[in-house]
Amino acid sequence: MVIDVPASSQVHRQVVRKDADAHVIELDPVVRLHYVQVKQPDMHDPSGDLRRLFRGAGIRMEPRGSHL
């Protein structure tokens, strides 16, 4: 693909469009770090990784289809 930019639209010098303002940026990330201790896998208790993670985090798993 070749894109042709007309010479009249090309800028060959630095353009400053706005004054720089120094201000405080408050961070509020959507993702948070949590440490969860989970039980080791056990052949005698065949629960999956997600179930063990939920148990370690204290989250109750709902049976499939219960959200209806």
PDB file of N, CA, C and O in Angstrom:
ATOM      1  N   MET A   1       0.844  -1.164   0.000  1.00  0.00           N
ATOM      2  CA  MET A   1       0.000   0.000   0.000  1.00  0.00           C
ATOM      3  C   MET A   1       0.895   1.234   0.000  1.00  0.00           C
ATOM      4  O   MET A   1       1.856   1.318   0.748  1.00  0.00           O
ATOM      5  N   VAL A   2       0.575   2.164  -0.859  1.00  0.00           N
ATOM      6  CA  VAL A   2       1.313   3.423  -0.947  1.00  0.00           C
ATOM      7  C   VAL A   2       0.335   4.553  -0.685  1.00  0.00           C
ATOM      8  O   VAL A   2      -0.739   4.615  -1.283  1.00  0.00           O
ATOM      9  N   ILE A   3       0.711   5.419   0.237  1.00  0.00           N
ATOM     10  CA  ILE A   3      -0.131   6.577   0.551  1.00  0.00           C
ATOM     11  C   ILE A   3       0.611   7.820   0.116  1.00  0.00           C
ATOM     12  O   ILE A   3       1.748   8.057   0.516  1.00  0.00           O
ATOM     13  N   ASP A   4      -0.021   8.614  -0.718  1.00  0.00           N
ATOM     14  CA  ASP A   4       0.586   9.830  -1.239  1.00  0.00           C
ATOM     15  C   ASP A   4      -0.001  11.021  -0.487  1.00  0.00           C
ATOM     16  O   ASP A   4      -1.204  11.272  -0.534  1.00  0.00           O
ATOM     17  N   VAL A   5       0.863  11.748   0.224  1.00  0.00           N
ATOM     18  CA  VAL A   5       0.432  12.940   0.953  1.00  0.00           C
ATOM     19  C   VAL A   5       0.822  14.139   0.107  1.00  0.00           C
ATOM     20  O   VAL A   5       2.004  14.329  -0.212  1.00  0.00           O
ATOM     21  N   PRO A   6      -0.149  14.957  -0.264  1.00  0.00           N
ATOM     22  CA  PRO A   6       0.166  16.131  -1.100  1.00  0.00           C
ATOM     23  C   PRO A   6       1.172  17.047  -0.403  1.00  0.00           C
ATOM     24  O   PRO A   6       1.177  17.185   0.817  1.00  0.00           O
ATOM     25  N   ALA A   7       2.036  17.678  -1.203  1.00  0.00           N
ATOM     26  CA  ALA A   7       3.074  18.568  -0.670  1.00  0.00           C
ATOM     27  C   ALA A   7       2.473  19.691   0.163  1.00  0.00           C
ATOM     28  O   ALA A   7       3.055  20.127   1.153  1.00  0.00           O
ATOM     29  N   SER A   8       1.284  20.161  -0.194  1.00  0.00           N
ATOM     30  CA  SER A   8       0.651  21.254   0.549  1.00  0.00           C
ATOM     31  C   SER A   8       0.212  20.818   1.944  1.00  0.00           C
ATOM     32  O   SER A   8       0.012  21.647   2.832  1.00  0.00           O
ATOM     33  N   SER A   9       0.062  19.517   2.167  1.00  0.00           N
ATOM     34  CA  SER A   9      -0.360  18.995   3.467  1.00  0.00           C
ATOM     35  C   SER A   9       0.823  18.541   4.317  1.00  0.00           C
ATOM     36  O   SER A   9       0.652  18.231   5.492  1.00  0.00           O
ATOM     37  N   GLN A  10       2.000  18.470   3.737  1.00  0.00           N
ATOM     38  CA  GLN A  10       3.157  18.000   4.484  1.00  0.00           C
ATOM     39  C   GLN A  10       3.723  19.123   5.345  1.00  0.00           C
ATOM     40  O   GLN A  10       3.756  20.275   4.937  1.00  0.00           O
ATOM     41  N   VAL A  11       4.159  18.744   6.540  1.00  0.00           N
ATOM     42  CA  VAL A  11       4.756  19.704   7.467  1.00  0.00           C
ATOM     43  C   VAL A  11       6.169  19.237   7.750  1.00  0.00           C
ATOM     44  O   VAL A  11       6.387  18.110   8.178  1.00  0.00           O
ATOM     45  N   HIS A  12       7.140  20.095   7.497  1.00  0.00           N
ATOM     46  CA  HIS A  12       8.529  19.733   7.710  1.00  0.00           C
ATOM     47  C   HIS A  12       9.149  20.536   8.842  1.00  0.00           C
ATOM     48  O   HIS A  12      10.340  20.784   8.863  1.00  0.00           O
ATOM     49  N   ARG A  13       8.336  20.932   9.784  1.00  0.00           N
ATOM     50  CA  ARG A  13       8.832  21.654  10.950  1.00  0.00           C
ATOM     51  C   ARG A  13       8.001  21.240  12.147  1.00  0.00           C
ATOM     52  O   ARG A  13       6.916  20.687  12.015  1.00  0.00           O
ATOM     53  N   GLN A  14       8.527  21.531  13.342  1.00  0.00           N
ATOM     54  CA  GLN A  14       7.822  21.163  14.563  1.00  0.00           C
ATOM     55  C   GLN A  14       6.585  22.032  14.728  1.00  0.00           C
ATOM     56  O   GLN A  14       6.626  23.247  14.527  1.00  0.00           O
ATOM     57  N   VAL A  15       5.489  21.412  15.097  1.00  0.00           N
ATOM     58  CA  VAL A  15       4.245  22.134  15.308  1.00  0.00           C
ATOM     59  C   VAL A  15       3.807  21.911  16.753  1.00  0.00           C
ATOM     60  O   VAL A  15       3.644  20.777  17.193  1.00  0.00           O
ATOM     61  N   VAL A  16       3.630  22.993  17.493  1.00  0.00           N
ATOM     62  CA  VAL A  16       3.139  22.921  18.868  1.00  0.00           C
ATOM     63  C   VAL A  16       1.712  23.425  18.846  1.00  0.00           C
ATOM     64  O   VAL A  16       1.445  24.580  18.534  1.00  0.00           O
ATOM     65  N   ARG A  17       0.793  22.548  19.169  1.00  0.00           N
ATOM     66  CA  ARG A  17      -0.613  22.903  19.073  1.00  0.00           C
ATOM     67  C   ARG A  17      -1.216  23.349  20.401  1.00  0.00           C
ATOM     68  O   ARG A  17      -2.290  23.905  20.432  1.00  0.00           O
ATOM     69  N   LYS A  18      -0.532  23.062  21.516  1.00  0.00           N
ATOM     70  CA  LYS A  18      -1.120  23.368  22.809  1.00  0.00           C
ATOM     71  C   LYS A  18      -0.001  23.619  23.812  1.00  0.00           C
ATOM     72  O   LYS A  18       1.039  22.975  23.766  1.00  0.00           O
ATOM     73  N   ASP A  19      -0.234  24.534  24.739  1.00  0.00           N
ATOM     74  CA  ASP A  19       0.724  24.761  25.809  1.00  0.00           C
ATOM     75  C   ASP A  19       0.742  23.545  26.730  1.00  0.00           C
ATOM     76  O   ASP A  19      -0.290  22.932  26.992  1.00  0.00           O
ATOM     77  N   ALA A  20       1.905  23.216  27.224  1.00  0.00           N
ATOM     78  CA  ALA A  20       2.037  22.082  28.149  1.00  0.00           C
ATOM     79  C   ALA A  20       1.719  22.548  29.556  1.00  0.00           C
ATOM     80  O   ALA A  20       2.299  23.522  30.046  1.00  0.00           O
ATOM     81  N   ASP A  21       0.788  21.896  30.195  1.00  0.00           N
ATOM     82  CA  ASP A  21       0.429  22.205  31.573  1.00  0.00           C
ATOM     83  C   ASP A  21       0.853  21.040  32.456  1.00  0.00           C
ATOM     84  O   ASP A  21       0.523  19.886  32.176  1.00  0.00           O
ATOM     85  N   ALA A  22       1.583  21.336  33.520  1.00  0.00           N
ATOM     86  CA  ALA A  22       1.973  20.298  34.472  1.00  0.00           C
ATOM     87  C   ALA A  22       0.873  20.192  35.514  1.00  0.00           C
ATOM     88  O   ALA A  22       0.523  21.167  36.173  1.00  0.00           O
ATOM     89  N   HIS A  23       0.284  19.012  35.621  1.00  0.00           N
ATOM     90  CA  HIS A  23      -0.744  18.798  36.625  1.00  0.00           C
ATOM     91  C   HIS A  23      -0.652  17.374  37.163  1.00  0.00           C
ATOM     92  O   HIS A  23      -0.064  16.501  36.535  1.00  0.00           O
ATOM     93  N   VAL A  24      -1.223  17.157  38.324  1.00  0.00           N
ATOM     94  CA  VAL A  24      -1.164  15.853  38.978  1.00  0.00           C
ATOM     95  C   VAL A  24      -2.143  14.904  38.290  1.00  0.00           C
ATOM     96  O   VAL A  24      -3.290  15.259  38.031  1.00  0.00           O
ATOM     97  N   ILE A  25      -1.672  13.714  37.989  1.00  0.00           N
ATOM     98  CA  ILE A  25      -2.519  12.699  37.388  1.00  0.00           C
ATOM     99  C   ILE A  25      -2.823  11.659  38.456  1.00  0.00           C
ATOM    100  O   ILE A  25      -1.908  11.030  38.994  1.00  0.00           O
ATOM    101  N   GLU A  26      -4.077  11.510  38.788  1.00  0.00           N
ATOM    102  CA  GLU A  26      -4.484  10.539  39.797  1.00  0.00           C
ATOM    103  C   GLU A  26      -4.737   9.195  39.118  1.00  0.00           C
ATOM    104  O   GLU A  26      -5.516   9.105  38.178  1.00  0.00           O
ATOM    105  N   LEU A  27      -4.045   8.161  39.595  1.00  0.00           N
ATOM    106  CA  LEU A  27      -4.197   6.832  39.025  1.00  0.00           C
ATOM    107  C   LEU A  27      -5.253   6.053  39.795  1.00  0.00           C
ATOM    108  O   LEU A  27      -5.236   6.011  41.018  1.00  0.00           O
ATOM    109  N   ASP A  28      -6.180   5.456  39.065  1.00  0.00           N
ATOM    110  CA  ASP A  28      -7.186   4.586  39.648  1.00  0.00           C
ATOM    111  C   ASP A  28      -7.361   3.407  38.700  1.00  0.00           C
ATOM    112  O   ASP A  28      -8.300   3.363  37.909  1.00  0.00           O
ATOM    113  N   PRO A  29      -6.416   2.447  38.742  1.00  0.00           N
ATOM    114  CA  PRO A  29      -6.445   1.366  37.768  1.00  0.00           C
ATOM    115  C   PRO A  29      -7.648   0.450  37.931  1.00  0.00           C
ATOM    116  O   PRO A  29      -8.164   0.269  39.030  1.00  0.00           O
ATOM    117  N   VAL A  30      -8.076  -0.128  36.840  1.00  0.00           N
ATOM    118  CA  VAL A  30      -9.190  -1.068  36.856  1.00  0.00           C
ATOM    119  C   VAL A  30      -8.726  -2.409  37.415  1.00  0.00           C
ATOM    120  O   VAL A  30      -9.468  -3.106  38.085  1.00  0.00           O
ATOM    121  N   VAL A  31      -7.474  -2.748  37.175  1.00  0.00           N
ATOM    122  CA  VAL A  31      -6.918  -4.019  37.620  1.00  0.00           C
ATOM    123  C   VAL A  31      -6.222  -3.810  38.954  1.00  0.00           C
ATOM    124  O   VAL A  31      -5.477  -2.856  39.138  1.00  0.00           O
ATOM    125  N   ARG A  32      -6.477  -4.701  39.896  1.00  0.00           N
ATOM    126  CA  ARG A  32      -5.839  -4.624  41.204  1.00  0.00           C
ATOM    127  C   ARG A  32      -5.113  -5.939  41.480  1.00  0.00           C
ATOM    128  O   ARG A  32      -5.533  -6.998  41.048  1.00  0.00           O
ATOM    129  N   LEU A  33      -4.024  -5.867  42.227  1.00  0.00           N
ATOM    130  CA  LEU A  33      -3.228  -7.026  42.566  1.00  0.00           C
ATOM    131  C   LEU A  33      -3.722  -7.601  43.888  1.00  0.00           C
ATOM    132  O   LEU A  33      -3.875  -6.873  44.872  1.00  0.00           O
ATOM    133  N   HIS A  34      -4.006  -8.897  43.910  1.00  0.00           N
ATOM    134  CA  HIS A  34      -4.426  -9.584  45.127  1.00  0.00           C
ATOM    135  C   HIS A  34      -3.572 -10.843  45.279  1.00  0.00           C
ATOM    136  O   HIS A  34      -3.336 -11.562  44.307  1.00  0.00           O
ATOM    137  N   TYR A  35      -3.129 -11.106  46.485  1.00  0.00           N
ATOM    138  CA  TYR A  35      -2.416 -12.341  46.774  1.00  0.00           C
ATOM    139  C   TYR A  35      -3.416 -13.313  47.378  1.00  0.00           C
ATOM    140  O   TYR A  35      -4.084 -12.999  48.345  1.00  0.00           O
ATOM    141  N   VAL A  36      -3.513 -14.495  46.785  1.00  0.00           N
ATOM    142  CA  VAL A  36      -4.445 -15.515  47.255  1.00  0.00           C
ATOM    143  C   VAL A  36      -3.653 -16.798  47.457  1.00  0.00           C
ATOM    144  O   VAL A  36      -2.921 -17.231  46.571  1.00  0.00           O
ATOM    145  N   GLN A  37      -3.812 -17.396  48.638  1.00  0.00           N
ATOM    146  CA  GLN A  37      -3.155 -18.665  48.894  1.00  0.00           C
ATOM    147  C   GLN A  37      -4.158 -19.773  48.607  1.00  0.00           C
ATOM    148  O   GLN A  37      -5.262 -19.775  49.152  1.00  0.00           O
ATOM    149  N   VAL A  38      -3.776 -20.687  47.718  1.00  0.00           N
ATOM    150  CA  VAL A  38      -4.668 -21.776  47.327  1.00  0.00           C
ATOM    151  C   VAL A  38      -4.057 -23.115  47.735  1.00  0.00           C
ATOM    152  O   VAL A  38      -2.851 -23.231  47.906  1.00  0.00           O
ATOM    153  N   LYS A  39      -4.926 -24.114  47.895  1.00  0.00           N
ATOM    154  CA  LYS A  39      -4.462 -25.459  48.214  1.00  0.00           C
ATOM    155  C   LYS A  39      -3.743 -26.060  47.014  1.00  0.00           C
ATOM    156  O   LYS A  39      -4.067 -25.765  45.864  1.00  0.00           O
ATOM    157  N   GLN A  40      -2.794 -26.916  47.298  1.00  0.00           N
ATOM    158  CA  GLN A  40      -2.088 -27.634  46.247  1.00  0.00           C
ATOM    159  C   GLN A  40      -3.041 -28.624  45.583  1.00  0.00           C
ATOM    160  O   GLN A  40      -3.965 -29.127  46.231  1.00  0.00           O
ATOM    161  N   PRO A  41      -2.862 -28.923  44.301  1.00  0.00           N
ATOM    162  CA  PRO A  41      -3.691 -29.938  43.646  1.00  0.00           C
ATOM    163  C   PRO A  41      -3.543 -31.276  44.373  1.00  0.00           C
ATOM    164  O   PRO A  41      -2.476 -31.608  44.873  1.00  0.00           O
ATOM    165  N   ASP A  42      -4.651 -32.006  44.440  1.00  0.00           N
ATOM    166  CA  ASP A  42      -4.663 -33.284  45.154  1.00  0.00           C
ATOM    167  C   ASP A  42      -5.454 -34.297  44.339  1.00  0.00           C
ATOM    168  O   ASP A  42      -6.575 -34.014  43.915  1.00  0.00           O
ATOM    169  N   MET A  43      -4.883 -35.483  44.136  1.00  0.00           N
ATOM    170  CA  MET A  43      -5.572 -36.525  43.365  1.00  0.00           C
ATOM    171  C   MET A  43      -6.853 -36.985  44.057  1.00  0.00           C
ATOM    172  O   MET A  43      -7.794 -37.415  43.411  1.00  0.00           O
ATOM    173  N   HIS A  44      -6.906 -36.870  45.378  1.00  0.00           N
ATOM    174  CA  HIS A  44      -8.057 -37.355  46.137  1.00  0.00           C
ATOM    175  C   HIS A  44      -9.171 -36.309  46.213  1.00  0.00           C
ATOM    176  O   HIS A  44     -10.279 -36.623  46.639  1.00  0.00           O
ATOM    177  N   ASP A  45      -8.872 -35.070  45.853  1.00  0.00           N
ATOM    178  CA  ASP A  45      -9.879 -33.991  45.793  1.00  0.00           C
ATOM    179  C   ASP A  45      -9.719 -33.317  44.428  1.00  0.00           C
ATOM    180  O   ASP A  45      -9.028 -32.309  44.312  1.00  0.00           O
ATOM    181  N   PRO A  46     -10.347 -33.885  43.393  1.00  0.00           N
ATOM    182  CA  PRO A  46     -10.105 -33.397  42.024  1.00  0.00           C
ATOM    183  C   PRO A  46     -10.849 -32.101  41.682  1.00  0.00           C
ATOM    184  O   PRO A  46     -11.704 -32.068  40.823  1.00  0.00           O
ATOM    185  N   SER A  47     -10.523 -31.025  42.386  1.00  0.00           N
ATOM    186  CA  SER A  47     -11.133 -29.737  42.039  1.00  0.00           C
ATOM    187  C   SER A  47     -10.208 -29.003  41.070  1.00  0.00           C
ATOM    188  O   SER A  47      -8.992 -29.166  41.102  1.00  0.00           O
ATOM    189  N   GLY A  48     -10.787 -28.201  40.221  1.00  0.00           N
ATOM    190  CA  GLY A  48     -10.013 -27.470  39.221  1.00  0.00           C
ATOM    191  C   GLY A  48      -9.326 -26.245  39.796  1.00  0.00           C
ATOM    192  O   GLY A  48      -9.574 -25.838  40.936  1.00  0.00           O
ATOM    193  N   ASP A  49      -8.458 -25.661  38.988  1.00  0.00           N
ATOM    194  CA  ASP A  49      -7.719 -24.477  39.413  1.00  0.00           C
ATOM    195  C   ASP A  49      -8.646 -23.324  39.758  1.00  0.00           C
ATOM    196  O   ASP A  49      -8.443 -22.638  40.758  1.00  0.00           O
ATOM    197  N   LEU A  50      -9.677 -23.102  38.939  1.00  0.00           N
ATOM    198  CA  LEU A  50     -10.584 -21.978  39.180  1.00  0.00           C
ATOM    199  C   LEU A  50     -11.346 -22.168  40.487  1.00  0.00           C
ATOM    200  O   LEU A  50     -11.491 -21.230  41.263  1.00  0.00           O
ATOM    201  N   ARG A  51     -11.802 -23.373  40.749  1.00  0.00           N
ATOM    202  CA  ARG A  51     -12.531 -23.644  41.994  1.00  0.00           C
ATOM    203  C   ARG A  51     -11.621 -23.407  43.205  1.00  0.00           C
ATOM    204  O   ARG A  51     -12.021 -22.797  44.194  1.00  0.00           O
ATOM    205  N   ARG A  52     -10.366 -23.878  43.132  1.00  0.00           N
ATOM    206  CA  ARG A  52      -9.436 -23.655  44.231  1.00  0.00           C
ATOM    207  C   ARG A  52      -9.118 -22.178  44.405  1.00  0.00           C
ATOM    208  O   ARG A  52      -8.986 -21.687  45.526  1.00  0.00           O
ATOM    209  N   LEU A  53      -9.016 -21.437  43.298  1.00  0.00           N
ATOM    210  CA  LEU A  53      -8.776 -19.998  43.378  1.00  0.00           C
ATOM    211  C   LEU A  53      -9.951 -19.289  44.035  1.00  0.00           C
ATOM    212  O   LEU A  53      -9.769 -18.451  44.917  1.00  0.00           O
ATOM    213  N   PHE A  54     -11.168 -19.631  43.632  1.00  0.00           N
ATOM    214  CA  PHE A  54     -12.356 -19.018  44.234  1.00  0.00           C
ATOM    215  C   PHE A  54     -12.431 -19.327  45.721  1.00  0.00           C
ATOM    216  O   PHE A  54     -12.742 -18.460  46.533  1.00  0.00           O
ATOM    217  N   ARG A  55     -12.151 -20.576  46.104  1.00  0.00           N
ATOM    218  CA  ARG A  55     -12.182 -20.941  47.531  1.00  0.00           C
ATOM    219  C   ARG A  55     -11.150 -20.131  48.302  1.00  0.00           C
ATOM    220  O   ARG A  55     -11.425 -19.634  49.390  1.00  0.00           O
ATOM    221  N   GLY A  56      -9.943 -20.004  47.749  1.00  0.00           N
ATOM    222  CA  GLY A  56      -8.892 -19.244  48.424  1.00  0.00           C
ATOM    223  C   GLY A  56      -9.227 -17.767  48.559  1.00  0.00           C
ATOM    224  O   GLY A  56      -8.845 -17.118  49.526  1.00  0.00           O
ATOM    225  N   ALA A  57      -9.965 -17.229  47.593  1.00  0.00           N
ATOM    226  CA  ALA A  57     -10.347 -15.815  47.619  1.00  0.00           C
ATOM    227  C   ALA A  57     -11.644 -15.585  48.381  1.00  0.00           C
ATOM    228  O   ALA A  57     -12.061 -14.445  48.567  1.00  0.00           O
ATOM    229  N   GLY A  58     -12.308 -16.679  48.797  1.00  0.00           N
ATOM    230  CA  GLY A  58     -13.568 -16.538  49.530  1.00  0.00           C
ATOM    231  C   GLY A  58     -14.742 -16.190  48.638  1.00  0.00           C
ATOM    232  O   GLY A  58     -15.704 -15.584  49.080  1.00  0.00           O
ATOM    233  N   ILE A  59     -14.677 -16.577  47.378  1.00  0.00           N
ATOM    234  CA  ILE A  59     -15.750 -16.298  46.420  1.00  0.00           C
ATOM    235  C   ILE A  59     -16.596 -17.555  46.264  1.00  0.00           C
ATOM    236  O   ILE A  59     -16.078 -18.640  46.044  1.00  0.00           O
ATOM    237  N   ARG A  60     -17.902 -17.402  46.378  1.00  0.00           N
ATOM    238  CA  ARG A  60     -18.808 -18.532  46.243  1.00  0.00           C
ATOM    239  C   ARG A  60     -19.112 -18.758  44.770  1.00  0.00           C
ATOM    240  O   ARG A  60     -19.520 -17.845  44.065  1.00  0.00           O
ATOM    241  N   MET A  61     -18.924 -19.992  44.309  1.00  0.00           N
ATOM    242  CA  MET A  61     -19.222 -20.326  42.913  1.00  0.00           C
ATOM    243  C   MET A  61     -20.683 -20.692  42.790  1.00  0.00           C
ATOM    244  O   MET A  61     -21.189 -21.503  43.554  1.00  0.00           O
ATOM    245  N   GLU A  62     -21.360 -20.096  41.839  1.00  0.00           N
ATOM    246  CA  GLU A  62     -22.761 -20.400  41.566  1.00  0.00           C
ATOM    247  C   GLU A  62     -22.850 -21.577  40.590  1.00  0.00           C
ATOM    248  O   GLU A  62     -22.047 -21.675  39.677  1.00  0.00           O
ATOM    249  N   PRO A  63     -23.839 -22.454  40.770  1.00  0.00           N
ATOM    250  CA  PRO A  63     -24.020 -23.537  39.795  1.00  0.00           C
ATOM    251  C   PRO A  63     -24.322 -22.968  38.423  1.00  0.00           C
ATOM    252  O   PRO A  63     -24.878 -21.882  38.286  1.00  0.00           O
ATOM    253  N   ARG A  64     -23.947 -23.696  37.401  1.00  0.00           N
ATOM    254  CA  ARG A  64     -24.145 -23.260  36.030  1.00  0.00           C
ATOM    255  C   ARG A  64     -25.636 -23.051  35.749  1.00  0.00           C
ATOM    256  O   ARG A  64     -26.463 -23.858  36.104  1.00  0.00           O
ATOM    257  N   GLY A  65     -25.973 -21.948  35.126  1.00  0.00           N
ATOM    258  CA  GLY A  65     -27.353 -21.643  34.767  1.00  0.00           C
ATOM    259  C   GLY A  65     -28.161 -21.011  35.881  1.00  0.00           C
ATOM    260  O   GLY A  65     -29.329 -20.719  35.723  1.00  0.00           O
ATOM    261  N   SER A  66     -27.558 -20.748  37.052  1.00  0.00           N
ATOM    262  CA  SER A  66     -28.324 -20.184  38.163  1.00  0.00           C
ATOM    263  C   SER A  66     -28.567 -18.689  38.012  1.00  0.00           C
ATOM    264  O   SER A  66     -29.312 -18.097  38.754  1.00  0.00           O
ATOM    265  N   HIS A  67     -27.901 -18.043  37.029  1.00  0.00           N
ATOM    266  CA  HIS A  67     -28.063 -16.602  36.844  1.00  0.00           C
ATOM    267  C   HIS A  67     -29.351 -16.251  36.108  1.00  0.00           C
ATOM    268  O   HIS A  67     -29.680 -15.103  35.945  1.00  0.00           O
ATOM    269  N   LEU A  68     -30.110 -17.238  35.671  1.00  0.00           N
ATOM    270  CA  LEU A  68     -31.331 -16.965  34.900  1.00  0.00           C
ATOM    271  C   LEU A  68     -32.444 -16.554  35.787  1.00  0.00           C
ATOM    272  O   LEU A  68     -32.824 -16.900  36.753  1.00  0.00           O
TER     273      LEU A  68
END
